[in-house]
Coordinates of N, CA, C and O in Angstrom, one line a residue:
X18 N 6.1 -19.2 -8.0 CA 4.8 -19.0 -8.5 C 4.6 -19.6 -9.9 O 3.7 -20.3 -10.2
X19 N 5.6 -19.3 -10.8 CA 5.3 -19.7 -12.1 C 5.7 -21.2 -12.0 O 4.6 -21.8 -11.7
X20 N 6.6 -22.1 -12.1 CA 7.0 -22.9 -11.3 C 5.8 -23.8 -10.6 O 5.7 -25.0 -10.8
X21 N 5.1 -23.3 -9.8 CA 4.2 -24.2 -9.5 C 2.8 -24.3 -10.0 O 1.8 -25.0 -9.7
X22 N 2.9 -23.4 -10.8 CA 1.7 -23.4 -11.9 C 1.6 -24.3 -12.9 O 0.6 -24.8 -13.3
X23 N 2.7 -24.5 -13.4 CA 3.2 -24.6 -14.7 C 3.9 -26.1 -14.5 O 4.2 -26.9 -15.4
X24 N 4.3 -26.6 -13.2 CA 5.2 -27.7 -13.1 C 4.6 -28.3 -11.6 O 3.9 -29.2 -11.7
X25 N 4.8 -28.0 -10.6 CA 4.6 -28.7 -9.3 C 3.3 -28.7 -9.4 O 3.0 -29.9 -9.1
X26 N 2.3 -28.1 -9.6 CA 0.5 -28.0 -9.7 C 0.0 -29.0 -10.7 O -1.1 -29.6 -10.4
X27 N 0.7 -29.4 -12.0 CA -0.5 -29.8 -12.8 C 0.2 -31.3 -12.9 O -0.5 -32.1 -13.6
X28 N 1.3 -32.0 -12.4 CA 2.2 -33.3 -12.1 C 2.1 -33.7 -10.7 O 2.4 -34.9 -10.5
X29 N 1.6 -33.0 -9.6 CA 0.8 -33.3 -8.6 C -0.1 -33.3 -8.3 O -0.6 -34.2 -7.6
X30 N -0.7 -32.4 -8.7 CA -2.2 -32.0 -8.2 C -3.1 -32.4 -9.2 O -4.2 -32.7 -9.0
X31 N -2.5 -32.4 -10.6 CA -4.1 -32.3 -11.6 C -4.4 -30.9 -12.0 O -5.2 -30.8 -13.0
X32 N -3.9 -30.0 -11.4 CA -4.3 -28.5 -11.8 C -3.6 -27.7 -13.0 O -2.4 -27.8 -13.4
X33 N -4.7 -27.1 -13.6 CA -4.6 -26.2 -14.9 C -3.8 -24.8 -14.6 O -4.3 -23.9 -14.0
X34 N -2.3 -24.8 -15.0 CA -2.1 -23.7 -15.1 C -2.9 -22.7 -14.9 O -3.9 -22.8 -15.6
X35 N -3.0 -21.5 -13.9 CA -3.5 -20.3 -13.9 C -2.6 -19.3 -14.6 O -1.4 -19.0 -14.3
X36 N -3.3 -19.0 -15.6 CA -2.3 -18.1 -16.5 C -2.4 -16.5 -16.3 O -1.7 -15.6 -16.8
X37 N -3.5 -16.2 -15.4 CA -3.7 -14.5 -14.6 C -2.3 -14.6 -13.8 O -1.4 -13.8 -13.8
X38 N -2.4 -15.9 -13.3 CA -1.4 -15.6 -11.9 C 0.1 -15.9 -12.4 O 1.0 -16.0 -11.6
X39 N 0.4 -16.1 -13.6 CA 2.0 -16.2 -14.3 C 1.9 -14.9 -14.7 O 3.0 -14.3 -14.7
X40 N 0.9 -14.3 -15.1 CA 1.3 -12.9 -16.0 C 2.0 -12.3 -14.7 O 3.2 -12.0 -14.7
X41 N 1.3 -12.0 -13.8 CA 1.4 -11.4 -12.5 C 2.5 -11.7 -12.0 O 2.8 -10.8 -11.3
X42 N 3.3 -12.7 -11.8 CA 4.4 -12.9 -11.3 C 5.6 -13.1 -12.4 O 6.6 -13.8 -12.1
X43 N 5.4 -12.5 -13.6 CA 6.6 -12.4 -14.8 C 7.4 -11.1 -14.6 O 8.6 -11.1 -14.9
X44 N 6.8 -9.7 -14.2 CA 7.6 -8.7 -13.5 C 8.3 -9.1 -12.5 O 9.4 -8.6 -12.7
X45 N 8.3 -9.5 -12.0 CA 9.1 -9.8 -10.6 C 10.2 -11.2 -10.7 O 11.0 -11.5 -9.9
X46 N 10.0 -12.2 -12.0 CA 10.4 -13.1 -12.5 C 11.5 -12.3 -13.1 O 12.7 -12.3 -12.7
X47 N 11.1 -11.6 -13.8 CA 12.4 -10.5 -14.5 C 13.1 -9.9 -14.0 O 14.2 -9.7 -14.5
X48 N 12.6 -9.1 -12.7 CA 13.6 -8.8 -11.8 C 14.7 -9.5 -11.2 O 15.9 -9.3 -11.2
X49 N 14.1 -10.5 -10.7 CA 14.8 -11.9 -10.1 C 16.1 -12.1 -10.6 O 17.2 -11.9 -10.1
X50 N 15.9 -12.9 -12.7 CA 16.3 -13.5 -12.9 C 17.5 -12.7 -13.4 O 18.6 -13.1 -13.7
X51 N 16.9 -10.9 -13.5 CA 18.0 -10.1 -14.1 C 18.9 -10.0 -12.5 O 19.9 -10.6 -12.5
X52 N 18.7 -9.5 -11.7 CA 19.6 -9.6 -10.9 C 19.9 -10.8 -10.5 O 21.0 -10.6 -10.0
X53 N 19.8 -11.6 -10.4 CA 20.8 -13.6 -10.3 C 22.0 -13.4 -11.3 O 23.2 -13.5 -11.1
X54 N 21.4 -12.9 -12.6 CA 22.8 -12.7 -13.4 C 23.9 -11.4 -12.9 O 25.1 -11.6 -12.7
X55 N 23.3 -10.2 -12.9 CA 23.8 -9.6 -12.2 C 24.9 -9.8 -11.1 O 25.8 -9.1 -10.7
X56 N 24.3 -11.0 -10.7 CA 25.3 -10.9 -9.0 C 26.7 -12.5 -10.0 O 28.0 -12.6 -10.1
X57 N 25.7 -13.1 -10.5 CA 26.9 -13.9 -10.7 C 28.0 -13.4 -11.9 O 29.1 -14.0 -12.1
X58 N 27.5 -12.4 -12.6 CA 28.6 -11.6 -13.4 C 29.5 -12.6 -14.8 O 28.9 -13.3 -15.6
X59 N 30.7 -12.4 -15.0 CA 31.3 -13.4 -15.7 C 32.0 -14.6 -15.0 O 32.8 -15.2 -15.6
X60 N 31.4 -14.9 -13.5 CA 32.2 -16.2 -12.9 C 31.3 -17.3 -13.4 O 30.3 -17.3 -14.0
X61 N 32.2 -18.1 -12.8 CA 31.4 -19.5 -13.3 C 30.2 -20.0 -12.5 O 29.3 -20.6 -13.0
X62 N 30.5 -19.7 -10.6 CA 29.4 -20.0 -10.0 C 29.3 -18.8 -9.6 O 29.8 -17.9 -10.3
X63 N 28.4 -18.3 -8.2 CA 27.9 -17.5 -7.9 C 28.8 -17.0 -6.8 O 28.5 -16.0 -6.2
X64 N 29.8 -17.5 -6.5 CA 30.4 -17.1 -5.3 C 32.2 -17.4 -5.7 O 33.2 -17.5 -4.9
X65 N 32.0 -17.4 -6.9 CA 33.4 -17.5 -7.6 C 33.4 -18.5 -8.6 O 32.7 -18.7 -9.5
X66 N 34.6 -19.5 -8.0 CA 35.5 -20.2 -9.2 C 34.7 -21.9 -8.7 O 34.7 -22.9 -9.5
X67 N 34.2 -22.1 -7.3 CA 33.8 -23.6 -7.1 C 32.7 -22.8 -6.5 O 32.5 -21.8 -5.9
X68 N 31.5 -24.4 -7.1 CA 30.1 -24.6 -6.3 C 30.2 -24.5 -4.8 O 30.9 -24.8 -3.8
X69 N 29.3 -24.0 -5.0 CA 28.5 -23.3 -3.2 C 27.2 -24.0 -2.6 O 26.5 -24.7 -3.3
X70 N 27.1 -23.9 -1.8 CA 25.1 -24.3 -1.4 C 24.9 -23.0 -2.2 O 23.8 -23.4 -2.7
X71 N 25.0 -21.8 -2.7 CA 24.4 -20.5 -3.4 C 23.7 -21.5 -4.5 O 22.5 -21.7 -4.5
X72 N 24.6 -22.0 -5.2 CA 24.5 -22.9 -6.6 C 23.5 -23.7 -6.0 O 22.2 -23.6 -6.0
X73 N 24.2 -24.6 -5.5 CA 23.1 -25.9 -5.1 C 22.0 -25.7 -4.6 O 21.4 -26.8 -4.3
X74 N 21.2 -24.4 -4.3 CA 20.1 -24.2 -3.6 C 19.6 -23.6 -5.3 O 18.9 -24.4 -5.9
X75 N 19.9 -22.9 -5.7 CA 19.3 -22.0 -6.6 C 18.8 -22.8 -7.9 O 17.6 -22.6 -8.3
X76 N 19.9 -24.0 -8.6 CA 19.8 -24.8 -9.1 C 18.4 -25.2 -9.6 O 17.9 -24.8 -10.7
X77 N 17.9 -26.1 -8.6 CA 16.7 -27.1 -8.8 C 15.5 -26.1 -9.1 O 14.7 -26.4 -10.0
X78 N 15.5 -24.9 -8.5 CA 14.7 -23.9 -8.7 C 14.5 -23.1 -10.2 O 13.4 -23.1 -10.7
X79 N 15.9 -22.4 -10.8 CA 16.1 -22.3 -12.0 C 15.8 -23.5 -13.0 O 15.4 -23.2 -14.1
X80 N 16.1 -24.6 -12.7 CA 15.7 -25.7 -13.4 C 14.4 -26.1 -13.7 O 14.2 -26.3 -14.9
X81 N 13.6 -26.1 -12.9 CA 12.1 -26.0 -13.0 C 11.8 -24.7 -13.6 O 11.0 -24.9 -14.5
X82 N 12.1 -23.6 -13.5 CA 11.8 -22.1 -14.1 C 12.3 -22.5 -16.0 O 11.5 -22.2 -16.9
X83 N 13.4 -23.2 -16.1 CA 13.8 -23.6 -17.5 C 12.8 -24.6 -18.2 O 12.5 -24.4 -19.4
X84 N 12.2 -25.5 -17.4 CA 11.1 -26.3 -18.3 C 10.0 -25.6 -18.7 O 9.2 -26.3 -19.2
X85 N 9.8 -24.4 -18.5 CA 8.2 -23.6 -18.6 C 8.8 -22.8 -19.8 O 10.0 -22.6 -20.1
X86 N 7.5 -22.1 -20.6 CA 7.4 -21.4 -21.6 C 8.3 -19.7 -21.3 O 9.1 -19.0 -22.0
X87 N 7.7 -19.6 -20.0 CA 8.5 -18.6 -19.7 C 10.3 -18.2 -19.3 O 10.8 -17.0 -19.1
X88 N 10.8 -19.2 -19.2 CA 12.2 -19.4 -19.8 C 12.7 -18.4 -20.3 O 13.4 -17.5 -19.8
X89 N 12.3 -18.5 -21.9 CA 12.7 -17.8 -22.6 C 12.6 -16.4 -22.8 O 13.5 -15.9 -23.4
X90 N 11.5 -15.7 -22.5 CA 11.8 -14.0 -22.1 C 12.9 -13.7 -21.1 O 13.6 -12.8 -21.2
X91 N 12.9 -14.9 -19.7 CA 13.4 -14.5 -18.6 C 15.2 -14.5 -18.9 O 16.0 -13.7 -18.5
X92 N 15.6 -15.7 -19.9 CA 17.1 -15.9 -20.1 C 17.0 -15.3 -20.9 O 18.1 -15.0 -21.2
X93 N 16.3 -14.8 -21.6 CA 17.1 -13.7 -23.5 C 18.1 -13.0 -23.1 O 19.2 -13.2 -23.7
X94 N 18.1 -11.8 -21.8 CA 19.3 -11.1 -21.9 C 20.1 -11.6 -21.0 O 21.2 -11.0 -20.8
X95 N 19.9 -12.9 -20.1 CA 21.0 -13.3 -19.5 C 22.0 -14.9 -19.6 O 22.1 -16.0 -19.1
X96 N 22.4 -14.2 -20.4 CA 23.3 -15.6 -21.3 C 23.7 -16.4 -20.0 O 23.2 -17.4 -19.6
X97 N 24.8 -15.4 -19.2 CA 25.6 -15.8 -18.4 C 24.4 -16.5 -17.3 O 25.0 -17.3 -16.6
X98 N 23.2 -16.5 -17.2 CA 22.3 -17.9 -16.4 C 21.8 -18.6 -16.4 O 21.4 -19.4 -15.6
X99 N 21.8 -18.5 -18.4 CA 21.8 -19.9 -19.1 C 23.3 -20.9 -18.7 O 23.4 -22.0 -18.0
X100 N 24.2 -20.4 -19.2 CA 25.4 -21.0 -18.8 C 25.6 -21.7 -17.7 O 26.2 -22.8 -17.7
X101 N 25.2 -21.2 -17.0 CA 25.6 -21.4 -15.2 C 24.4 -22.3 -15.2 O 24.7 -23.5 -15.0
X102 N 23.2 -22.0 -15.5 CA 22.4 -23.6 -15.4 C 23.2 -25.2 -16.1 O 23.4 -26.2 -15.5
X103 N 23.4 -24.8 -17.5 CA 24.3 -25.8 -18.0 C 24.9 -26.5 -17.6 O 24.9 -27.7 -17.8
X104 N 25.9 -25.5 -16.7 CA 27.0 -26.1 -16.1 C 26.4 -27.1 -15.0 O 26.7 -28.3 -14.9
X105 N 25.6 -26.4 -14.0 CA 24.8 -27.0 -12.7 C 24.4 -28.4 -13.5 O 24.6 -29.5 -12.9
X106 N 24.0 -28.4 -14.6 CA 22.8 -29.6 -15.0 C 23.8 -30.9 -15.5 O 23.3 -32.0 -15.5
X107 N 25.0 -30.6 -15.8 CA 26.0 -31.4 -16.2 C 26.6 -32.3 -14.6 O 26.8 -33.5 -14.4
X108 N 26.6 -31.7 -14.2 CA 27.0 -31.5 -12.5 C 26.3 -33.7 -12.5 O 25.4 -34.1 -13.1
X109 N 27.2 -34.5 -11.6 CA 26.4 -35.7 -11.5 C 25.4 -35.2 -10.5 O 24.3 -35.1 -10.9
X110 N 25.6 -35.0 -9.7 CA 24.7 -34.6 -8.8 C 23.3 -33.9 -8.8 O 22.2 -34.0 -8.2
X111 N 23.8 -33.2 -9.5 CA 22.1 -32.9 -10.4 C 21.3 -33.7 -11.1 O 20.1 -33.8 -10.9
X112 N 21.9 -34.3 -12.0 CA 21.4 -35.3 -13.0 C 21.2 -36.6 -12.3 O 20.6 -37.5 -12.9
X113 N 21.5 -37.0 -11.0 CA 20.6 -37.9 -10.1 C 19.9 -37.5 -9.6 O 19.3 -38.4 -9.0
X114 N 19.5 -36.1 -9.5 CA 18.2 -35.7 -8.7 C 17.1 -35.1 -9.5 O 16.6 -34.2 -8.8
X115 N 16.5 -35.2 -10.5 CA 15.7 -34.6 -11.7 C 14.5 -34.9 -11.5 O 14.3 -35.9 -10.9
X116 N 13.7 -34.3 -11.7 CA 12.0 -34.9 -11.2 C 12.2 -36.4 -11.8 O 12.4 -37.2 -10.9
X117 N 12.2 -36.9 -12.9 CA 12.3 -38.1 -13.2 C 12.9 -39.2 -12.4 O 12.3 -40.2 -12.1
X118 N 14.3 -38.9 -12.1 CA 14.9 -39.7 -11.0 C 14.2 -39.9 -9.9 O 13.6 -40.9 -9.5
X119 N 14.4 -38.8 -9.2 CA 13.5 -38.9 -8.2 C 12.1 -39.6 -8.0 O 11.8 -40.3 -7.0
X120 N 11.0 -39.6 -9.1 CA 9.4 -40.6 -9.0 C 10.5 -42.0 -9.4 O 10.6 -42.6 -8.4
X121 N 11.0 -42.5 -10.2 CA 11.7 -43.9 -10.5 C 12.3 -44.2 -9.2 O 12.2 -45.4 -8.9
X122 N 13.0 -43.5 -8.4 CA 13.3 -43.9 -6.7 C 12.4 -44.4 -5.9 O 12.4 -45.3 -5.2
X123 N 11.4 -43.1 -6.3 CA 10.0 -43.2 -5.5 C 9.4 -44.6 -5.8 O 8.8 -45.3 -4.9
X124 N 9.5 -44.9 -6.9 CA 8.4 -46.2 -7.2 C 9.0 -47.6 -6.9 O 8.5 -48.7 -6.7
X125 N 10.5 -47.2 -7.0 CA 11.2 -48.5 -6.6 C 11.4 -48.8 -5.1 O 11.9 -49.9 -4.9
X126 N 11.2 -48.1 -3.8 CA 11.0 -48.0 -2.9 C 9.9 -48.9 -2.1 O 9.7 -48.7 -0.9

């Protein structure tokens, strides 16, 4: 929700952030984001010591959640999902698929 308010709505569509409808889904953002760290604990990925589809699905998602204002309440107390993004974003594989990459594919197509 926040995510497509804030990133897939106004780079697609043209649309103004609804800011009723981010307050409204920032409880349940904090739930989310506190249990994602929760589960991934002090490992590196989510399902231990090597990337998973767990990672690689979750990824692109937290990634887009990192470019918004709201970010930063949601990571304050969870270091450890800051990190594990880091890691994800270093990843080549990530860093060829970035909204950016992706429209420069699109246009060279």
């Amino acid at each position: 929700m926040i995510t497509f308010h804030r990133i897939v709505g106004p780079r697609l569509m043209g649309l103004t952030p609804d800011e009723s409808a981010i307050a409204v889904a920032m409880p349940k953002a904090h739930a989310v984001c506190d249990e994602l760290a929760r589960l991934l604990g002090a490992q590196p990925y989510f399902a231990g010591e090597a990337v998973t589809l767990a990672d690689l699905l979750l990824a692109p998602q937290l990634d887009f959640l990192a470019q918004t204002p709201e970010w930063a309440p949601l990571s304050a107390d969870n270091r450890n999902l800051v990190d594990w993004l880091d890691r994800m974003n270093a990843r080549s594989s990530l860093k060829a698929t970035t909204w950016e990459r992706v429209a420069d594919m699109a246009k060279a197509a």
